[in-house]
Amino acid sequence: MDTTKIELAALTLPELKTWLTGQGQQAFRADQIYRWLHKNPVDSFEEMTNLSKPLRALLSQQAQLFSVNIEKKLVSSIDGTVKYLYRLHDGNFVETVVMHYWHGTSICISTQVGCKMGCSFCASTKAGFVRNLTAGEMLWEIYRAEQDLGKPIHSVVLMGIGEPMDNYDNVLRFLQLLSSPEGRGLSLRHVSLSTCGVVPMIDRLAEERLQLTLSVSLHAAFDEKRDRLMPVNRRYPLKELLAACRRYADKTGRRISFEYILIDGVNDTPQDAAQLCRILHGMLCHINLIPANGVKEWQGRGSTVPAANRFAALLTEKGMNATIRRRMGSDIEAACGQLRREREEAQKGGV
């Protein structure tokens, strides 16, 4: 990554105009460039054919594009879910998953190369943390999938590799660009941002009063269990996390989605269900129950279908809004992080 060059795709249109005029260019050129960046994304400045050759040369000297390339693509024969392994400009890898629903196409994107959070059941953290993704790289995860599929993305989920709140500034810039009317113009009501529970950043996000959906990875209703599953809980235990969630819901008026991975014999007992109802009582929320995926180096396994149904029934009996997520892409291991880890291991082995 050349830090002396500016990343054009991470600039708003006013910022791009300011930068261009500072280079001695006319401001209207920014509108042309912005369309090449976000309306009809291209991989190089040479493809911006309505710009003069001297301007394209200037852009090549002073700026950079962080597009991503498809290293591997898997398509589910069950439901059409598509999983991409993307190669970044510096040789690192991230993953993106595209899911097709009756109401449109949804994409789950990564926000970091690797993850620092260390959740025991998550493949994203196994290969280690390398760096944050830029706002432009996050946008390109969407743009490349749209180009490959030949169809638009209707909703975005920041729940792939990485902890979005650990890359807060770039994520916020990404959201600003994604929703910009001059660019993609996607309403943030069609965006979900997932966090494992970084309390100070939840409070900071609440101050933005964005109309996105905050998804909190909960996965346990008792601190001692969550400590084992999610090391972040030792820093921000449940009492602190849920207080921040209530503040967030009060400030934004938006319902919070709590993600709860069901692990056989670990957090799927009637006692767990009862405690979950107690700690979430009265909160504006929805509980998304997720049967756990198998991950190498982790001995846990997902709850059985009857156990998951019983758990969901116990919640709804107590008046909680809870559903079991339909598992998609099961034949291509669509949970994020697994392809990246396999590719990194293959590289180490000289493959």
Tab-separated table of C-alpha atoms in Angstrom:
chain	number	residue	atom	x	y	z
A	1	MET	CA	0.000	0.000	0.000
A	2	ASP	CA	1.502	3.315	-1.103
A	3	THR	CA	0.678	5.759	1.688
A	4	THR	CA	1.910	8.691	-0.405
A	5	LYS	CA	-0.992	8.253	-2.825
A	6	ILE	CA	-4.598	9.136	-2.060
A	7	GLU	CA	-7.364	6.518	-2.298
A	8	LEU	CA	-9.927	8.179	-4.548
A	9	ALA	CA	-12.766	5.741	-3.831
A	10	ALA	CA	-12.612	6.725	-0.137
A	11	LEU	CA	-13.323	10.394	-0.896
A	12	THR	CA	-16.757	11.987	-0.894
A	13	LEU	CA	-17.662	13.993	-3.985
A	14	PRO	CA	-16.962	17.365	-2.290
A	15	GLU	CA	-13.601	16.037	-1.050
A	16	LEU	CA	-12.763	14.794	-4.536
A	17	LYS	CA	-13.578	18.212	-6.010
A	18	THR	CA	-11.364	19.925	-3.446
A	19	TRP	CA	-8.487	17.541	-4.155
A	20	LEU	CA	-8.804	17.901	-7.926
A	21	THR	CA	-8.918	21.699	-7.895
A	22	GLY	CA	-5.850	21.567	-5.663
A	23	GLN	CA	-4.158	19.673	-8.500
A	24	GLY	CA	-5.054	22.460	-10.917
A	25	GLN	CA	-7.994	20.603	-12.470
A	26	GLN	CA	-11.522	21.807	-13.151
A	27	ALA	CA	-14.097	20.837	-10.516
A	28	PHE	CA	-16.522	19.230	-13.009
A	29	ARG	CA	-13.957	16.489	-13.606
A	30	ALA	CA	-14.757	15.188	-10.126
A	31	ASP	CA	-18.286	14.267	-11.235
A	32	GLN	CA	-16.867	12.242	-14.117
A	33	ILE	CA	-14.344	10.469	-11.914
A	34	TYR	CA	-16.910	9.797	-9.184
A	35	ARG	CA	-19.138	8.014	-11.699
A	36	TRP	CA	-16.195	5.813	-12.708
A	37	LEU	CA	-15.544	5.061	-9.051
A	38	HIS	CA	-19.081	4.266	-7.894
A	39	LYS	CA	-21.602	4.120	-10.747
A	40	ASN	CA	-19.547	2.143	-13.274
A	41	PRO	CA	-16.510	1.007	-11.246
A	42	VAL	CA	-13.288	0.391	-13.156
A	43	ASP	CA	-9.989	-1.184	-12.135
A	44	SER	CA	-7.627	1.390	-13.592
A	45	PHE	CA	-7.481	5.060	-14.448
A	46	GLU	CA	-6.813	4.155	-18.085
A	47	GLU	CA	-10.381	2.843	-18.297
A	48	MET	CA	-11.773	6.307	-17.481
A	49	THR	CA	-12.043	7.018	-21.183
A	50	ASN	CA	-13.788	10.411	-21.010
A	51	LEU	CA	-10.820	11.899	-19.166
A	52	SER	CA	-7.850	13.389	-20.998
A	53	LYS	CA	-4.605	11.426	-21.119
A	54	PRO	CA	-2.768	14.073	-19.036
A	55	LEU	CA	-5.451	13.823	-16.320
A	56	ARG	CA	-5.300	10.029	-16.339
A	57	ALA	CA	-1.520	10.250	-16.029
A	58	LEU	CA	-1.891	12.652	-13.090
A	59	LEU	CA	-4.309	10.276	-11.362
A	60	SER	CA	-1.919	7.368	-11.836
A	61	GLN	CA	0.902	9.383	-10.274
A	62	GLN	CA	-1.019	10.880	-7.349
A	63	ALA	CA	-3.846	8.428	-6.569
A	64	GLN	CA	-4.637	4.733	-6.328
A	65	LEU	CA	-7.555	2.326	-6.725
A	66	PHE	CA	-7.887	-0.570	-4.310
A	67	SER	CA	-10.095	-2.884	-6.350
A	68	VAL	CA	-10.318	-6.565	-5.408
A	69	ASN	CA	-9.993	-9.639	-7.610
A	70	ILE	CA	-11.801	-12.950	-7.407
A	71	GLU	CA	-9.350	-15.662	-6.328
A	72	LYS	CA	-11.984	-18.356	-5.850
A	73	LYS	CA	-15.744	-18.586	-6.283
A	74	LEU	CA	-18.057	-21.248	-4.859
A	75	VAL	CA	-21.755	-21.550	-5.735
A	76	SER	CA	-24.165	-23.569	-3.626
A	77	SER	CA	-26.139	-26.175	-5.554
A	78	ILE	CA	-28.746	-26.019	-2.785
A	79	ASP	CA	-29.800	-22.363	-2.710
A	80	GLY	CA	-27.506	-20.449	-5.076
A	81	THR	CA	-25.500	-18.784	-2.300
A	82	VAL	CA	-22.184	-17.512	-3.687
A	83	LYS	CA	-18.960	-17.334	-1.703
A	84	TYR	CA	-16.020	-15.291	-2.962
A	85	LEU	CA	-12.416	-15.397	-1.847
A	86	TYR	CA	-10.995	-12.015	-2.868
A	87	ARG	CA	-7.326	-11.236	-3.386
A	88	LEU	CA	-6.387	-7.712	-2.306
A	89	HIS	CA	-3.755	-5.513	-3.962
A	90	ASP	CA	-1.156	-6.502	-1.343
A	91	GLY	CA	-1.723	-10.262	-1.701
A	92	ASN	CA	-3.946	-10.654	1.350
A	93	PHE	CA	-7.342	-12.359	1.201
A	94	VAL	CA	-10.857	-11.665	2.488
A	95	GLU	CA	-14.214	-13.332	1.934
A	96	THR	CA	-17.635	-12.183	0.852
A	97	VAL	CA	-20.900	-14.130	0.732
A	98	VAL	CA	-23.882	-13.294	-1.493
A	99	MET	CA	-27.302	-14.668	-0.566
A	100	HIS	CA	-30.449	-14.592	-2.687
A	101	TYR	CA	-33.808	-13.970	-1.021
A	102	TRP	CA	-37.283	-13.322	-2.371
A	103	HIS	CA	-36.930	-9.661	-1.368
A	104	GLY	CA	-33.569	-9.170	-3.092
A	105	THR	CA	-29.861	-9.986	-3.044
A	106	SER	CA	-27.843	-9.537	0.152
A	107	ILE	CA	-24.080	-9.429	0.571
A	108	CYS	CA	-22.051	-10.109	3.702
A	109	ILE	CA	-18.716	-8.270	3.521
A	110	SER	CA	-15.460	-8.303	5.477
A	111	THR	CA	-14.080	-5.232	7.253
A	112	GLN	CA	-10.614	-6.478	8.219
A	113	VAL	CA	-8.004	-8.958	7.030
A	114	GLY	CA	-8.318	-11.342	9.957
A	115	CYS	CA	-9.669	-10.498	13.389
A	116	LYS	CA	-8.296	-9.736	16.859
A	117	MET	CA	-11.343	-10.786	18.872
A	118	GLY	CA	-10.475	-14.473	19.289
A	119	CYS	CA	-13.982	-15.976	19.449
A	120	SER	CA	-13.511	-19.713	19.881
A	121	PHE	CA	-16.077	-20.806	17.277
A	122	CYS	CA	-15.060	-18.366	14.507
A	123	ALA	CA	-12.797	-19.239	11.567
A	124	SER	CA	-12.021	-15.558	10.901
A	125	THR	CA	-9.698	-15.283	13.872
A	126	LYS	CA	-7.754	-18.519	13.307
A	127	ALA	CA	-5.382	-17.135	10.666
A	128	GLY	CA	-4.642	-14.027	12.729
A	129	PHE	CA	-5.130	-10.301	12.202
A	130	VAL	CA	-3.193	-8.493	9.450
A	131	ARG	CA	-4.753	-5.079	8.808
A	132	ASN	CA	-7.905	-3.021	8.426
A	133	LEU	CA	-9.697	-2.733	5.112
A	134	THR	CA	-10.106	0.727	3.623
A	135	ALA	CA	-13.505	2.178	2.773
A	136	GLY	CA	-12.709	1.708	-0.911
A	137	GLU	CA	-11.863	-1.967	-0.474
A	138	MET	CA	-15.152	-2.557	1.351
A	139	LEU	CA	-17.036	-0.890	-1.485
A	140	TRP	CA	-15.168	-3.015	-4.016
A	141	GLU	CA	-16.335	-6.193	-2.275
A	142	ILE	CA	-19.817	-5.139	-3.342
A	143	TYR	CA	-18.902	-3.776	-6.766
A	144	ARG	CA	-16.936	-6.879	-7.806
A	145	ALA	CA	-19.774	-9.197	-6.781
A	146	GLU	CA	-22.266	-7.094	-8.757
A	147	GLN	CA	-20.026	-7.174	-11.824
A	148	ASP	CA	-19.572	-10.934	-11.583
A	149	LEU	CA	-23.248	-11.726	-10.944
A	150	GLY	CA	-24.641	-9.135	-13.325
A	151	LYS	CA	-27.229	-7.998	-10.798
A	152	PRO	CA	-27.476	-5.292	-8.118
A	153	ILE	CA	-27.017	-5.810	-4.395
A	154	HIS	CA	-30.054	-4.727	-2.367
A	155	SER	CA	-28.769	-5.062	1.196
A	156	VAL	CA	-25.400	-5.190	2.947
A	157	VAL	CA	-24.303	-6.965	6.117
A	158	LEU	CA	-20.982	-6.137	7.789
A	159	MET	CA	-20.547	-9.554	9.372
A	160	GLY	CA	-17.734	-11.199	7.421
A	161	ILE	CA	-14.099	-11.386	8.461
A	162	GLY	CA	-13.172	-8.832	11.134
A	163	GLU	CA	-14.798	-6.719	13.843
A	164	PRO	CA	-16.328	-3.587	12.242
A	165	MET	CA	-16.090	-1.575	15.464
A	166	ASP	CA	-12.343	-2.246	15.532
A	167	ASN	CA	-12.111	-0.472	12.157
A	168	TYR	CA	-14.604	2.235	13.081
A	169	ASP	CA	-13.366	5.221	11.058
A	170	ASN	CA	-13.043	3.292	7.795
A	171	VAL	CA	-16.418	1.611	8.354
A	172	LEU	CA	-18.106	4.944	9.011
A	173	ARG	CA	-16.538	6.359	5.846
A	174	PHE	CA	-17.745	3.284	3.933
A	175	LEU	CA	-21.309	3.823	5.178
A	176	GLN	CA	-21.173	7.484	4.190
A	177	LEU	CA	-20.035	6.604	0.662
A	178	LEU	CA	-22.431	3.665	0.274
A	179	SER	CA	-25.437	5.851	1.132
A	180	SER	CA	-24.258	8.916	-0.799
A	181	PRO	CA	-26.885	9.968	-3.384
A	182	GLU	CA	-24.053	10.850	-5.786
A	183	GLY	CA	-22.711	7.295	-5.467
A	184	ARG	CA	-24.518	4.032	-4.781
A	185	GLY	CA	-27.294	5.728	-2.804
A	186	LEU	CA	-28.199	2.661	-0.743
A	187	SER	CA	-30.405	3.497	2.241
A	188	LEU	CA	-28.761	2.530	5.520
A	189	ARG	CA	-32.057	0.891	6.490
A	190	HIS	CA	-30.792	-1.898	4.220
A	191	VAL	CA	-27.493	-2.209	6.104
A	192	SER	CA	-26.691	-4.329	9.174
A	193	LEU	CA	-23.520	-3.827	11.199
A	194	SER	CA	-22.407	-6.652	13.454
A	195	THR	CA	-20.251	-6.344	16.569
A	196	CYS	CA	-19.068	-8.775	19.220
A	197	GLY	CA	-19.701	-6.060	21.815
A	198	VAL	CA	-17.114	-3.251	21.873
A	199	VAL	CA	-19.055	-1.029	24.274
A	200	PRO	CA	-17.379	2.380	23.717
A	201	MET	CA	-17.868	2.085	19.963
A	202	ILE	CA	-21.537	1.140	20.341
A	203	ASP	CA	-22.025	4.381	22.263
A	204	ARG	CA	-20.070	6.280	19.628
A	205	LEU	CA	-22.172	4.789	16.831
A	206	ALA	CA	-25.349	5.707	18.704
A	207	GLU	CA	-24.326	9.372	18.526
A	208	GLU	CA	-24.303	9.111	14.716
A	209	ARG	CA	-28.016	8.189	14.815
A	210	LEU	CA	-27.727	6.194	11.617
A	211	GLN	CA	-30.752	4.227	10.487
A	212	LEU	CA	-28.889	0.948	10.113
A	213	THR	CA	-29.524	-2.247	12.063
A	214	LEU	CA	-27.065	-2.976	14.855
A	215	SER	CA	-26.459	-6.719	15.238
A	216	VAL	CA	-24.803	-7.779	18.468
A	217	SER	CA	-23.153	-11.198	18.638
A	218	LEU	CA	-24.304	-12.376	22.060
A	219	HIS	CA	-24.023	-16.192	21.975
A	220	ALA	CA	-24.369	-16.653	25.735
A	221	ALA	CA	-26.592	-15.279	28.502
A	222	PHE	CA	-24.175	-16.037	31.359
A	223	ASP	CA	-20.860	-14.204	31.749
A	224	GLU	CA	-18.879	-17.333	32.550
A	225	LYS	CA	-20.011	-18.994	29.325
A	226	ARG	CA	-19.531	-15.880	27.218
A	227	ASP	CA	-16.035	-15.415	28.708
A	228	ARG	CA	-15.068	-18.816	27.304
A	229	LEU	CA	-16.680	-18.304	23.908
A	230	MET	CA	-15.845	-14.620	23.403
A	231	PRO	CA	-12.794	-13.086	25.122
A	232	VAL	CA	-14.225	-9.580	24.558
A	233	ASN	CA	-16.685	-10.339	27.365
A	234	ARG	CA	-13.853	-10.203	29.906
A	235	ARG	CA	-13.371	-6.554	28.933
A	236	TYR	CA	-17.044	-5.663	28.456
A	237	PRO	CA	-19.228	-8.106	30.445
A	238	LEU	CA	-22.906	-8.603	29.742
A	239	LYS	CA	-24.158	-5.953	32.148
A	240	GLU	CA	-22.067	-3.250	30.447
A	241	LEU	CA	-22.820	-4.516	26.950
A	242	LEU	CA	-26.582	-4.670	27.423
A	243	ALA	CA	-26.646	-1.245	29.058
A	244	ALA	CA	-24.936	0.137	25.950
A	245	CYS	CA	-27.458	-1.685	23.754
A	246	ARG	CA	-30.357	-0.103	25.651
A	247	ARG	CA	-28.753	3.322	25.247
A	248	TYR	CA	-28.338	2.656	21.539
A	249	ALA	CA	-31.990	1.639	21.083
A	250	ASP	CA	-33.173	4.667	23.074
A	251	LYS	CA	-31.089	7.126	21.040
A	252	THR	CA	-31.740	5.714	17.590
A	253	GLY	CA	-35.199	4.202	17.957
A	254	ARG	CA	-33.861	1.202	16.047
A	255	ARG	CA	-34.459	-2.401	17.062
A	256	ILE	CA	-31.288	-4.329	17.882
A	257	SER	CA	-30.701	-7.802	16.471
A	258	PHE	CA	-28.991	-10.196	18.883
A	259	GLU	CA	-27.132	-13.025	17.164
A	260	TYR	CA	-27.093	-16.234	19.194
A	261	ILE	CA	-25.146	-19.248	17.903
A	262	LEU	CA	-26.648	-22.446	19.300
A	263	ILE	CA	-23.934	-24.857	20.451
A	264	ASP	CA	-24.922	-28.339	21.492
A	265	GLY	CA	-24.784	-28.797	25.265
A	266	VAL	CA	-23.088	-25.431	25.803
A	267	ASN	CA	-25.632	-22.625	25.507
A	268	ASP	CA	-28.830	-24.306	24.299
A	269	THR	CA	-30.341	-25.508	27.579
A	270	PRO	CA	-33.672	-24.370	29.091
A	271	GLN	CA	-31.644	-22.499	31.732
A	272	ASP	CA	-29.855	-20.578	28.977
A	273	ALA	CA	-33.178	-19.699	27.341
A	274	ALA	CA	-34.650	-18.493	30.627
A	275	GLN	CA	-31.590	-16.344	31.385
A	276	LEU	CA	-31.621	-14.889	27.877
A	277	CYS	CA	-35.231	-13.801	28.403
A	278	ARG	CA	-34.323	-12.217	31.742
A	279	ILE	CA	-31.393	-10.136	30.491
A	280	LEU	CA	-33.206	-8.925	27.359
A	281	HIS	CA	-36.566	-8.259	29.006
A	282	GLY	CA	-38.134	-4.987	27.878
A	283	MET	CA	-35.498	-4.238	25.204
A	284	LEU	CA	-36.420	-3.312	21.640
A	285	CYS	CA	-34.801	-6.331	20.008
A	286	HIS	CA	-34.974	-9.460	17.898
A	287	ILE	CA	-33.098	-12.693	18.658
A	288	ASN	CA	-31.566	-14.423	15.651
A	289	LEU	CA	-30.791	-18.047	16.526
A	290	ILE	CA	-28.031	-19.628	14.423
A	291	PRO	CA	-27.015	-23.317	14.455
A	292	ALA	CA	-23.212	-23.317	14.816
A	293	ASN	CA	-20.984	-24.203	11.856
A	294	GLY	CA	-18.154	-26.663	12.303
A	295	VAL	CA	-14.722	-25.007	12.383
A	296	LYS	CA	-11.323	-26.705	12.362
A	297	GLU	CA	-9.504	-26.466	15.724
A	298	TRP	CA	-12.854	-26.117	17.560
A	299	GLN	CA	-14.516	-29.089	19.200
A	300	GLY	CA	-18.019	-27.652	19.452
A	301	ARG	CA	-20.942	-28.574	17.244
A	302	GLY	CA	-24.263	-26.989	16.392
A	303	SER	CA	-27.446	-27.803	18.277
A	304	THR	CA	-29.723	-30.447	16.821
A	305	VAL	CA	-32.854	-29.296	15.015
A	306	PRO	CA	-35.158	-30.423	17.870
A	307	ALA	CA	-32.978	-28.652	20.451
A	308	ALA	CA	-32.945	-25.448	18.387
A	309	ASN	CA	-36.725	-25.589	17.982
A	310	ARG	CA	-37.209	-26.135	21.722
A	311	PHE	CA	-34.932	-23.196	22.512
A	312	ALA	CA	-36.837	-20.925	20.121
A	313	ALA	CA	-40.171	-22.056	21.564
A	314	LEU	CA	-39.053	-21.248	25.109
A	315	LEU	CA	-38.151	-17.724	24.023
A	316	THR	CA	-41.403	-17.074	22.181
A	317	GLU	CA	-43.407	-18.425	25.122
A	318	LYS	CA	-41.845	-15.642	27.203
A	319	GLY	CA	-42.859	-13.050	24.623
A	320	MET	CA	-39.456	-12.664	22.953
A	321	ASN	CA	-39.191	-12.020	19.222
A	322	ALA	CA	-36.985	-14.909	18.076
A	323	THR	CA	-36.407	-16.833	14.848
A	324	ILE	CA	-34.024	-19.539	13.686
A	325	ARG	CA	-31.905	-18.375	10.771
A	326	ARG	CA	-32.262	-20.506	7.684
A	327	ARG	CA	-28.862	-21.989	6.992
A	328	MET	CA	-27.634	-21.022	3.532
A	329	GLY	CA	-24.681	-22.254	1.505
A	330	SER	CA	-24.157	-25.273	3.743
A	331	ASP	CA	-22.547	-27.257	0.918
A	332	ILE	CA	-19.888	-24.563	0.333
A	333	GLU	CA	-19.057	-23.754	3.985
A	334	ALA	CA	-20.450	-20.235	3.599
A	335	ALA	CA	-19.403	-19.087	7.076
A	336	CYS	CA	-16.686	-16.461	6.592
A	337	GLY	CA	-13.033	-17.129	7.321
A	338	GLN	CA	-12.700	-20.741	6.242
A	339	LEU	CA	-11.573	-20.137	2.660
A	340	ARG	CA	-9.043	-17.516	3.753
A	341	ARG	CA	-7.555	-19.851	6.340
A	342	GLU	CA	-7.297	-22.701	3.818
A	343	ARG	CA	-5.619	-20.396	1.258
A	344	GLU	CA	-3.132	-19.074	3.806
A	345	GLU	CA	-2.263	-22.632	4.884
A	346	ALA	CA	-1.802	-23.662	1.251
A	347	GLN	CA	0.582	-20.737	0.665
A	348	LYS	CA	2.629	-21.686	3.712
A	349	GLY	CA	2.841	-25.207	2.359
A	350	GLY	CA	4.065	-23.965	-0.989
A	351	VAL	CA	0.897	-24.804	-2.904
